[in-house]
Every structure is written in C-alpha cells, then in structure tokens.
C-alpha cells in the first residue's frame, strides 16, 4: 500500500516537472551553455519563455547578437516541432491542457462559487475597489489558502507576494493560519516577500519571480501583487506621461500573463479606483472606475469589483470574465481572513 502511495507521488512530481521544458535542452540543438546562462540571468528559463519573448528583447540581452538570437529561435522551433505544425493544435488538445488548470479557494464558499471555484491558474485575476473593501485582506487570506490542498488533485504550494504599498503584515497570516489549523511558522516560511519601490523595480522583480518559479519547479502556485497600479500612478504624472505609463504597464501585464501560462501559476492583483471626470455627464450612479484604463482591462482575465456592505460584509461582483456570468456574492472580513457572511 505504501509503495503505491510513493509511486503516485512520484508520478505527480513528473507531471509537474514536465509542465515546462527546461531551456538546457537547447544544448542538444547547438546552443552553447554560455548563451543559455545569459538567457537564464534575464529570467528566461524555459523553451516557452523564448517563444514568448520578442527578438528585440532577446537582442537586448548583453552578449546575444542578432545571429545568435536567430539560431536560438530556430532551435526552439525544432524542439516544439513548429516547422511541422506551425504551432497550431486542435481545440481538443487545448481542452486537455486546460485540465492542468487549478483553483485556489478564497476562504469564502460564496466567493469561490462566484469565481467558478476560486482564483484560477494560468490567468490574471484582478480585484479592484475603494479603500476598506477587502482587497489586501483577500491577498493575505490567499497567502494561506494557496497552501491548502484543494479539489481536482490540487496539493497546495508556495506563494510570492510583491508589495507596492507597504501593506503586507505577516502577523495577519498567523491569525489566518490558526483558522485553518496550520502551523504559523510553516505558513510564513512558504510565502516569499518582496517590496517594490518604483514601477521599474516592480517590473525587474518579475525576472526574479520567473527564475524562482523555474528553480523550484511546480512548488509555487500563486503570485500576488498588492497593488499593481500604485507605483505607476506615482512615477508617471499628468497627461503628458500617460502614453509612456500605459506602454510600460502593458509590458508588465504581458509579462505577468506569460509567467502565469509558462509555469501554471495563478496571478492575483489588486487595483485602486479613481474618480471619473466624464461620468457627471452620463449620470452614472457611481462615478468611479478602476485605474489603468483599457490596457489593464484587456490584460486581466477576470475582474472583480469589490464594494462595502453592512458592517464587516463586502460585496464582490464579476466585472469582466471570458467564461463567468455577471453575478454578485457577499463575503465577510473576519479575524481569520475572508469568510462567508453570516446571515
């Protein structure tokens, strides 16, 4: 019986490891180890990571000439057999790949139901709302719930937390860990924390995030950024810098989406609200909107709007999603994190 359990665990590890192809395999196709090392220092550690990078970005890596980049791209095409199928696969194959998608519980059954099971992997889930609507509380709760085993064979895993507003409180995780009967120090040990000070620093940290996901393949399950727009609002001011801000934001969101697909992790970001000056003419009941404009709206897979309810209750609404219906759910903020609201 024990042997059987061990075999099952081994097969699970194999599945995790085979999810992405290591960049080292390009050595068999004539790419030298020194060039592979250069790619790794830039946060490109998988074959898919090269596919997801433009030639311009690869040429910007010190020591990689255009000829070398062309050679690397050719090697990637050979590895993936793209010269045969052109990179196309059937919808049935896409469907079977989607079986690897997992969901992380939010701590509230009602909110999980709204999200179709919880925070989804291989996609970006954005929660936006005014202050005190539960965005940071949800982030802290997810740090703990991501470590819990869940449905469809999800075994739990580690978390990376990027903090841009200095709102992360490890002691908050201790209370939430107690609620789920988990060892406090073990929970805190599984959360990797980084404080971002500028929008540039925030973007650079994503290279380290990718390297960490690769280094501990299959162990990390969730990346949290609280909040995604705070530093962009500070570093870029006025309409004159808006285009530049949106371009940098688009690059960061694209990197986030690629990382989530490359390593099969869930990405959860929080966002702020801003007053909408044009809303006074359209007679909207709530003249506020999420920051980031269309760039952020298109980049996020699922968007949740959060607003205050009575007392400690909050209301979450699906604002935008490719597969979830527009609906609402009520949850509560408790000492043990996000939970169902008591009637």
Short mmCIF file of C-alpha atoms in Angstrom, two decimals:
data_model
loop_
_atom_site.label_atom_id
_atom_site.label_comp_id
_atom_site.label_asym_id
_atom_site.label_seq_id
_atom_site.Cartn_x
_atom_site.Cartn_y
_atom_site.Cartn_z
CA UNK A 1 0.00 0.00 0.00
CA UNK A 2 2.83 2.38 0.96
CA UNK A 3 4.66 1.58 -2.29
CA UNK A 4 1.55 2.55 -4.22
CA UNK A 5 1.36 5.93 -2.46
CA UNK A 6 5.05 6.58 -3.19
CA UNK A 7 4.54 5.72 -6.88
CA UNK A 8 1.58 8.09 -7.12
CA UNK A 9 3.63 10.90 -5.54
CA UNK A 10 6.48 10.30 -7.99
CA UNK A 11 4.11 10.43 -10.98
CA UNK A 12 2.68 13.73 -9.67
CA UNK A 13 6.19 15.19 -9.47
CA UNK A 14 6.94 14.00 -13.03
CA UNK A 15 3.76 15.70 -14.25
CA UNK A 16 4.73 18.95 -12.53
CA UNK A 17 8.23 18.88 -13.97
CA UNK A 18 7.10 18.02 -17.47
CA UNK A 19 4.74 21.02 -17.50
CA UNK A 20 7.53 23.22 -18.86
CA UNK A 21 10.57 22.38 -20.99
CA UNK A 22 13.86 23.45 -19.48
CA UNK A 23 15.99 25.79 -21.58
CA UNK A 24 19.01 23.48 -21.06
CA UNK A 25 17.59 21.08 -23.65
CA UNK A 26 18.60 23.60 -26.36
CA UNK A 27 22.20 22.43 -25.87
CA UNK A 28 21.24 19.33 -27.88
CA UNK A 29 20.39 21.66 -30.77
CA UNK A 30 23.70 23.52 -30.91
CA UNK A 31 23.14 26.35 -28.44
CA UNK A 32 26.14 26.73 -26.12
CA UNK A 33 25.90 26.75 -22.32
CA UNK A 34 27.21 30.34 -22.01
CA UNK A 35 24.32 31.71 -24.10
CA UNK A 36 21.82 29.65 -22.11
CA UNK A 37 23.23 31.13 -18.91
CA UNK A 38 22.76 34.65 -20.33
CA UNK A 39 19.10 33.87 -21.03
CA UNK A 40 18.59 32.50 -17.52
CA UNK A 41 20.03 35.64 -15.88
CA UNK A 42 17.35 37.61 -17.76
CA UNK A 43 14.57 35.44 -16.30
CA UNK A 44 14.10 33.31 -19.44
CA UNK A 45 14.45 29.74 -18.18
CA UNK A 46 12.07 27.71 -20.37
CA UNK A 47 11.63 26.96 -24.07
CA UNK A 48 8.19 28.59 -23.89
CA UNK A 49 9.82 31.65 -22.31
CA UNK A 50 11.87 32.16 -25.50
CA UNK A 51 8.76 31.76 -27.66
CA UNK A 52 7.10 34.44 -25.53
CA UNK A 53 9.98 36.91 -25.96
CA UNK A 54 10.43 39.20 -28.96
CA UNK A 55 13.67 39.24 -30.95
CA UNK A 56 14.12 42.84 -29.78
CA UNK A 57 14.07 41.77 -26.12
CA UNK A 58 16.44 38.85 -26.72
CA UNK A 59 18.90 41.06 -28.65
CA UNK A 60 18.89 43.50 -25.72
CA UNK A 61 20.45 40.79 -23.50
CA UNK A 62 24.16 41.51 -23.16
CA UNK A 63 26.27 39.13 -25.25
CA UNK A 64 23.47 37.95 -27.58
CA UNK A 65 23.85 39.10 -31.19
CA UNK A 66 21.07 39.03 -33.77
CA UNK A 67 22.64 35.95 -35.42
CA UNK A 68 22.71 34.12 -32.06
CA UNK A 69 19.07 35.05 -31.37
CA UNK A 70 18.03 33.70 -34.79
CA UNK A 71 19.87 30.46 -34.03
CA UNK A 72 18.14 30.18 -30.62
CA UNK A 73 14.70 30.81 -32.20
CA UNK A 74 15.41 28.09 -34.81
CA UNK A 75 16.39 25.62 -32.06
CA UNK A 76 13.14 26.37 -30.20
CA UNK A 77 11.12 25.74 -33.37
CA UNK A 78 12.85 22.34 -33.75
CA UNK A 79 12.19 21.39 -30.12
CA UNK A 80 8.48 22.18 -30.43
CA UNK A 81 8.12 20.74 -33.93
CA UNK A 82 6.73 24.10 -35.06
CA UNK A 83 8.20 23.66 -38.51
CA UNK A 84 5.80 20.71 -38.89
CA UNK A 85 2.54 22.02 -37.39
CA UNK A 86 3.25 25.74 -37.47
CA UNK A 87 2.38 25.92 -33.78
CA UNK A 88 -1.31 25.06 -34.32
CA UNK A 89 -3.11 22.50 -32.16
CA UNK A 90 -6.74 21.35 -32.09
CA UNK A 91 -9.34 22.70 -29.66
CA UNK A 92 -9.46 19.17 -28.19
CA UNK A 93 -5.74 19.38 -27.32
CA UNK A 94 -6.32 22.83 -25.78
CA UNK A 95 -9.15 21.33 -23.73
CA UNK A 96 -6.90 18.54 -22.39
CA UNK A 97 -4.19 21.09 -21.49
CA UNK A 98 -6.79 23.14 -19.63
CA UNK A 99 -7.24 20.18 -17.28
CA UNK A 100 -3.98 21.25 -15.63
CA UNK A 101 -5.66 24.49 -14.52
CA UNK A 102 -6.34 24.55 -10.76
CA UNK A 103 -8.33 26.86 -8.47
CA UNK A 104 -7.26 28.38 -5.14
CA UNK A 105 -10.02 28.90 -2.57
CA UNK A 106 -10.60 32.44 -1.30
CA UNK A 107 -11.77 31.23 2.12
CA UNK A 108 -15.40 32.07 1.27
CA UNK A 109 -17.61 29.43 -0.39
CA UNK A 110 -19.87 32.13 -1.85
CA UNK A 111 -16.92 33.98 -3.40
CA UNK A 112 -15.45 30.69 -4.72
CA UNK A 113 -18.81 29.90 -6.35
CA UNK A 114 -18.82 33.34 -8.00
CA UNK A 115 -15.29 32.73 -9.36
CA UNK A 116 -16.10 29.24 -10.64
CA UNK A 117 -14.07 27.51 -7.93
CA UNK A 118 -11.64 30.19 -6.77
CA UNK A 119 -8.62 32.06 -8.17
CA UNK A 120 -7.71 30.32 -11.45
CA UNK A 121 -4.20 29.36 -12.55
CA UNK A 122 -2.77 30.35 -15.96
CA UNK A 123 -4.68 33.62 -15.75
CA UNK A 124 -4.72 37.04 -14.05
CA UNK A 125 -7.47 37.76 -11.52
CA UNK A 126 -7.86 41.44 -10.64
CA UNK A 127 -9.79 42.74 -7.64
CA UNK A 128 -10.50 46.47 -7.55
CA UNK A 129 -12.42 48.70 -5.19
CA UNK A 130 -12.15 51.70 -2.90
CA UNK A 131 -10.14 51.56 0.33
CA UNK A 132 -11.51 49.21 3.02
CA UNK A 133 -13.30 46.95 0.54
CA UNK A 134 -11.14 43.90 1.42
CA UNK A 135 -8.50 43.84 -1.35
CA UNK A 136 -5.49 43.48 0.97
CA UNK A 137 -7.44 41.15 3.31
CA UNK A 138 -8.17 38.89 0.32
CA UNK A 139 -4.46 38.97 -0.64
CA UNK A 140 -3.45 37.91 2.89
CA UNK A 141 -6.07 35.13 3.00
CA UNK A 142 -4.88 33.76 -0.37
CA UNK A 143 -1.32 33.55 1.00
CA UNK A 144 -2.63 30.89 3.40
CA UNK A 145 -5.37 29.18 1.35
CA UNK A 146 -2.93 28.63 -1.57
CA UNK A 147 -1.05 26.26 0.77
CA UNK A 148 -4.15 24.14 1.46
CA UNK A 149 -4.85 21.02 -0.61
CA UNK A 150 -7.99 21.53 -2.73
CA UNK A 151 -10.20 19.87 -5.31
CA UNK A 152 -9.11 18.16 -8.57
CA UNK A 153 -5.85 16.91 -7.06
CA UNK A 154 -4.53 20.38 -6.12
CA UNK A 155 -1.91 19.78 -3.43
CA UNK A 156 -1.20 23.35 -2.30
CA UNK A 157 2.03 25.26 -2.79
CA UNK A 158 4.16 28.32 -2.10
CA UNK A 159 3.30 31.98 -2.71
CA UNK A 160 5.21 35.07 -3.89
CA UNK A 161 3.91 38.42 -2.59
CA UNK A 162 5.00 41.67 -4.26
CA UNK A 163 4.13 44.60 -2.02
CA UNK A 164 3.98 48.11 -3.55
CA UNK A 165 2.12 49.97 -0.78
CA UNK A 166 3.77 48.57 2.36
CA UNK A 167 0.52 46.88 3.44
CA UNK A 168 1.83 43.34 3.97
CA UNK A 169 1.55 42.17 7.59
CA UNK A 170 2.97 38.72 8.42
CA UNK A 171 1.13 38.65 11.77
CA UNK A 172 -2.13 38.77 9.82
CA UNK A 173 -1.11 35.44 8.25
CA UNK A 174 -0.67 33.92 11.72
CA UNK A 175 -4.34 34.56 12.59
CA UNK A 176 -5.50 33.15 9.25
CA UNK A 177 -3.23 30.08 9.71
CA UNK A 178 -4.88 29.45 13.10
CA UNK A 179 -8.30 29.45 11.45
CA UNK A 180 -7.21 26.63 9.11
CA UNK A 181 -5.29 24.79 11.89
CA UNK A 182 -1.93 25.25 10.16
CA UNK A 183 1.49 25.76 11.71
CA UNK A 184 2.10 29.53 11.76
CA UNK A 185 5.85 29.46 11.07
CA UNK A 186 5.47 26.88 8.29
CA UNK A 187 2.84 29.09 6.59
CA UNK A 188 5.08 32.17 6.81
CA UNK A 189 8.07 30.17 5.55
CA UNK A 190 6.14 29.30 2.36
CA UNK A 191 5.48 32.94 1.46
CA UNK A 192 8.28 34.73 -0.41
CA UNK A 193 8.01 38.50 0.04
CA UNK A 194 9.47 41.43 -1.91
CA UNK A 195 8.86 45.16 -1.53
CA UNK A 196 8.81 47.15 -4.80
CA UNK A 197 9.75 50.83 -4.56
CA UNK A 198 9.32 52.04 -8.16
CA UNK A 199 7.41 50.84 -11.22
CA UNK A 200 10.77 49.89 -12.80
CA UNK A 201 11.73 47.87 -9.72
CA UNK A 202 8.30 46.18 -9.85
CA UNK A 203 8.96 45.10 -13.46
CA UNK A 204 12.52 43.94 -12.68
CA UNK A 205 11.24 41.79 -9.81
CA UNK A 206 9.27 39.74 -12.35
CA UNK A 207 12.59 38.39 -13.73
CA UNK A 208 13.45 37.11 -10.24
CA UNK A 209 9.90 35.71 -9.92
CA UNK A 210 10.31 33.75 -13.18
CA UNK A 211 13.72 32.47 -12.06
CA UNK A 212 12.26 31.34 -8.72
CA UNK A 213 9.33 29.55 -10.41
CA UNK A 214 11.87 27.73 -12.58
CA UNK A 215 14.30 26.97 -9.76
CA UNK A 216 11.59 25.36 -7.62
CA UNK A 217 9.54 23.92 -10.49
CA UNK A 218 5.94 23.15 -9.59
CA UNK A 219 6.25 24.33 -5.96
CA UNK A 220 4.97 27.89 -6.42
CA UNK A 221 1.25 28.18 -7.13
CA UNK A 222 0.39 31.86 -6.64
CA UNK A 223 1.81 35.31 -7.36
CA UNK A 224 0.18 38.30 -5.62
CA UNK A 225 0.77 41.98 -6.44
CA UNK A 226 -0.82 44.43 -3.98
CA UNK A 227 -1.39 46.81 -5.65
CA UNK A 228 -0.48 46.73 -9.31
CA UNK A 229 -1.04 50.40 -10.22
CA UNK A 230 0.12 52.26 -7.08
CA UNK A 231 3.71 52.86 -8.23
CA UNK A 232 2.71 53.67 -11.83
CA UNK A 233 0.44 56.44 -10.51
CA UNK A 234 3.36 57.89 -8.55
CA UNK A 235 6.11 57.54 -11.18
CA UNK A 236 4.05 58.92 -14.08
CA UNK A 237 2.05 62.08 -13.53
CA UNK A 238 -0.16 64.17 -15.80
CA UNK A 239 -1.47 63.55 -19.29
CA UNK A 240 1.96 64.17 -20.81
CA UNK A 241 3.32 60.93 -19.35
CA UNK A 242 0.15 58.87 -19.79
CA UNK A 243 1.19 57.18 -23.06
CA UNK A 244 4.57 56.22 -21.58
CA UNK A 245 2.89 54.88 -18.42
CA UNK A 246 0.40 52.77 -20.37
CA UNK A 247 3.16 51.32 -22.56
CA UNK A 248 5.22 50.29 -19.51
CA UNK A 249 2.07 48.91 -17.85
CA UNK A 250 1.21 46.89 -20.96
CA UNK A 251 4.71 45.35 -20.95
CA UNK A 252 4.39 44.39 -17.29
CA UNK A 253 0.91 42.89 -17.70
CA UNK A 254 2.07 40.93 -20.75
CA UNK A 255 4.99 39.56 -18.70
CA UNK A 256 2.59 38.57 -15.90
CA UNK A 257 0.29 36.73 -18.30
CA UNK A 258 3.22 34.89 -19.87
CA UNK A 259 4.67 33.87 -16.48
CA UNK A 260 1.28 32.52 -15.36
CA UNK A 261 0.96 30.39 -18.53
CA UNK A 262 4.62 29.35 -18.61
CA UNK A 263 4.68 27.92 -15.07
CA UNK A 264 0.95 27.21 -14.48
CA UNK A 265 0.56 29.62 -11.56
CA UNK A 266 -2.34 31.81 -10.50
CA UNK A 267 -1.76 35.59 -10.57
CA UNK A 268 -3.83 37.77 -8.25
CA UNK A 269 -3.52 41.55 -8.46
CA UNK A 270 -5.33 44.32 -6.59
CA UNK A 271 -6.14 47.68 -8.13
CA UNK A 272 -7.23 51.13 -6.99
CA UNK A 273 -10.15 53.32 -8.03
CA UNK A 274 -10.19 56.82 -9.46
CA UNK A 275 -12.88 59.46 -9.90
CA UNK A 276 -14.24 59.51 -13.47
CA UNK A 277 -14.48 63.17 -14.58
CA UNK A 278 -16.63 62.25 -17.60
CA UNK A 279 -19.21 60.41 -15.51
CA UNK A 280 -21.03 63.61 -14.45
CA UNK A 281 -22.38 63.96 -17.98
CA UNK A 282 -23.54 60.34 -18.29
CA UNK A 283 -25.48 60.32 -14.98
CA UNK A 284 -23.73 57.20 -13.67
CA UNK A 285 -24.77 56.24 -10.13
CA UNK A 286 -21.12 55.57 -9.17
CA UNK A 287 -18.68 58.00 -10.86
CA UNK A 288 -15.57 55.93 -10.04
CA UNK A 289 -13.66 53.48 -12.18
CA UNK A 290 -10.61 51.22 -11.81
CA UNK A 291 -7.21 52.75 -12.63
CA UNK A 292 -5.17 51.54 -15.61
CA UNK A 293 -7.63 52.15 -18.43
CA UNK A 294 -8.10 49.75 -21.33
CA UNK A 295 -4.60 48.29 -21.01
CA UNK A 296 -5.35 46.77 -17.60
CA UNK A 297 -8.92 45.92 -18.59
CA UNK A 298 -7.76 43.79 -21.53
CA UNK A 299 -4.79 42.24 -19.71
CA UNK A 300 -6.76 40.92 -16.71
CA UNK A 301 -8.56 37.66 -17.42
CA UNK A 302 -11.15 38.01 -14.64
CA UNK A 303 -12.00 41.32 -12.97
CA UNK A 304 -13.84 41.50 -9.65
CA UNK A 305 -15.37 44.70 -8.34
CA UNK A 306 -15.45 44.98 -4.53
CA UNK A 307 -17.68 47.35 -2.55
CA UNK A 308 -18.64 47.84 1.08
CA UNK A 309 -21.71 46.20 2.55
CA UNK A 310 -23.16 46.42 6.06
CA UNK A 311 -20.62 46.21 8.90
CA UNK A 312 -17.82 43.80 8.01
CA UNK A 313 -19.60 42.40 4.93
CA UNK A 314 -18.38 43.15 1.43
CA UNK A 315 -19.97 42.56 -1.98
CA UNK A 316 -17.99 41.12 -4.89
CA UNK A 317 -19.25 41.37 -8.47
CA UNK A 318 -17.88 39.83 -11.66
CA UNK A 319 -16.98 42.90 -13.70
CA UNK A 320 -15.44 41.10 -16.67
CA UNK A 321 -14.64 37.46 -17.46
CA UNK A 322 -14.31 35.25 -20.57
CA UNK A 323 -16.36 32.42 -19.06
CA UNK A 324 -18.09 33.56 -15.84
CA UNK A 325 -21.59 35.12 -15.79
CA UNK A 326 -22.08 38.60 -14.34
CA UNK A 327 -23.15 37.90 -10.78
CA UNK A 328 -22.65 39.00 -7.15
CA UNK A 329 -21.57 37.35 -3.89
CA UNK A 330 -21.36 38.55 -0.31
CA UNK A 331 -18.43 37.74 1.97
CA UNK A 332 -17.14 38.94 5.34
CA UNK A 333 -13.79 40.11 6.69
CA UNK A 334 -13.07 38.22 9.93
CA UNK A 335 -10.06 37.88 12.24
CA UNK A 336 -9.29 34.67 10.33
CA UNK A 337 -9.37 36.38 6.93
CA UNK A 338 -12.02 36.24 4.22
CA UNK A 339 -15.03 34.04 5.12
CA UNK A 340 -18.71 33.62 4.31
CA UNK A 341 -21.02 36.33 5.64
CA UNK A 342 -23.29 35.15 8.44
CA UNK A 343 -26.98 35.78 7.82
#
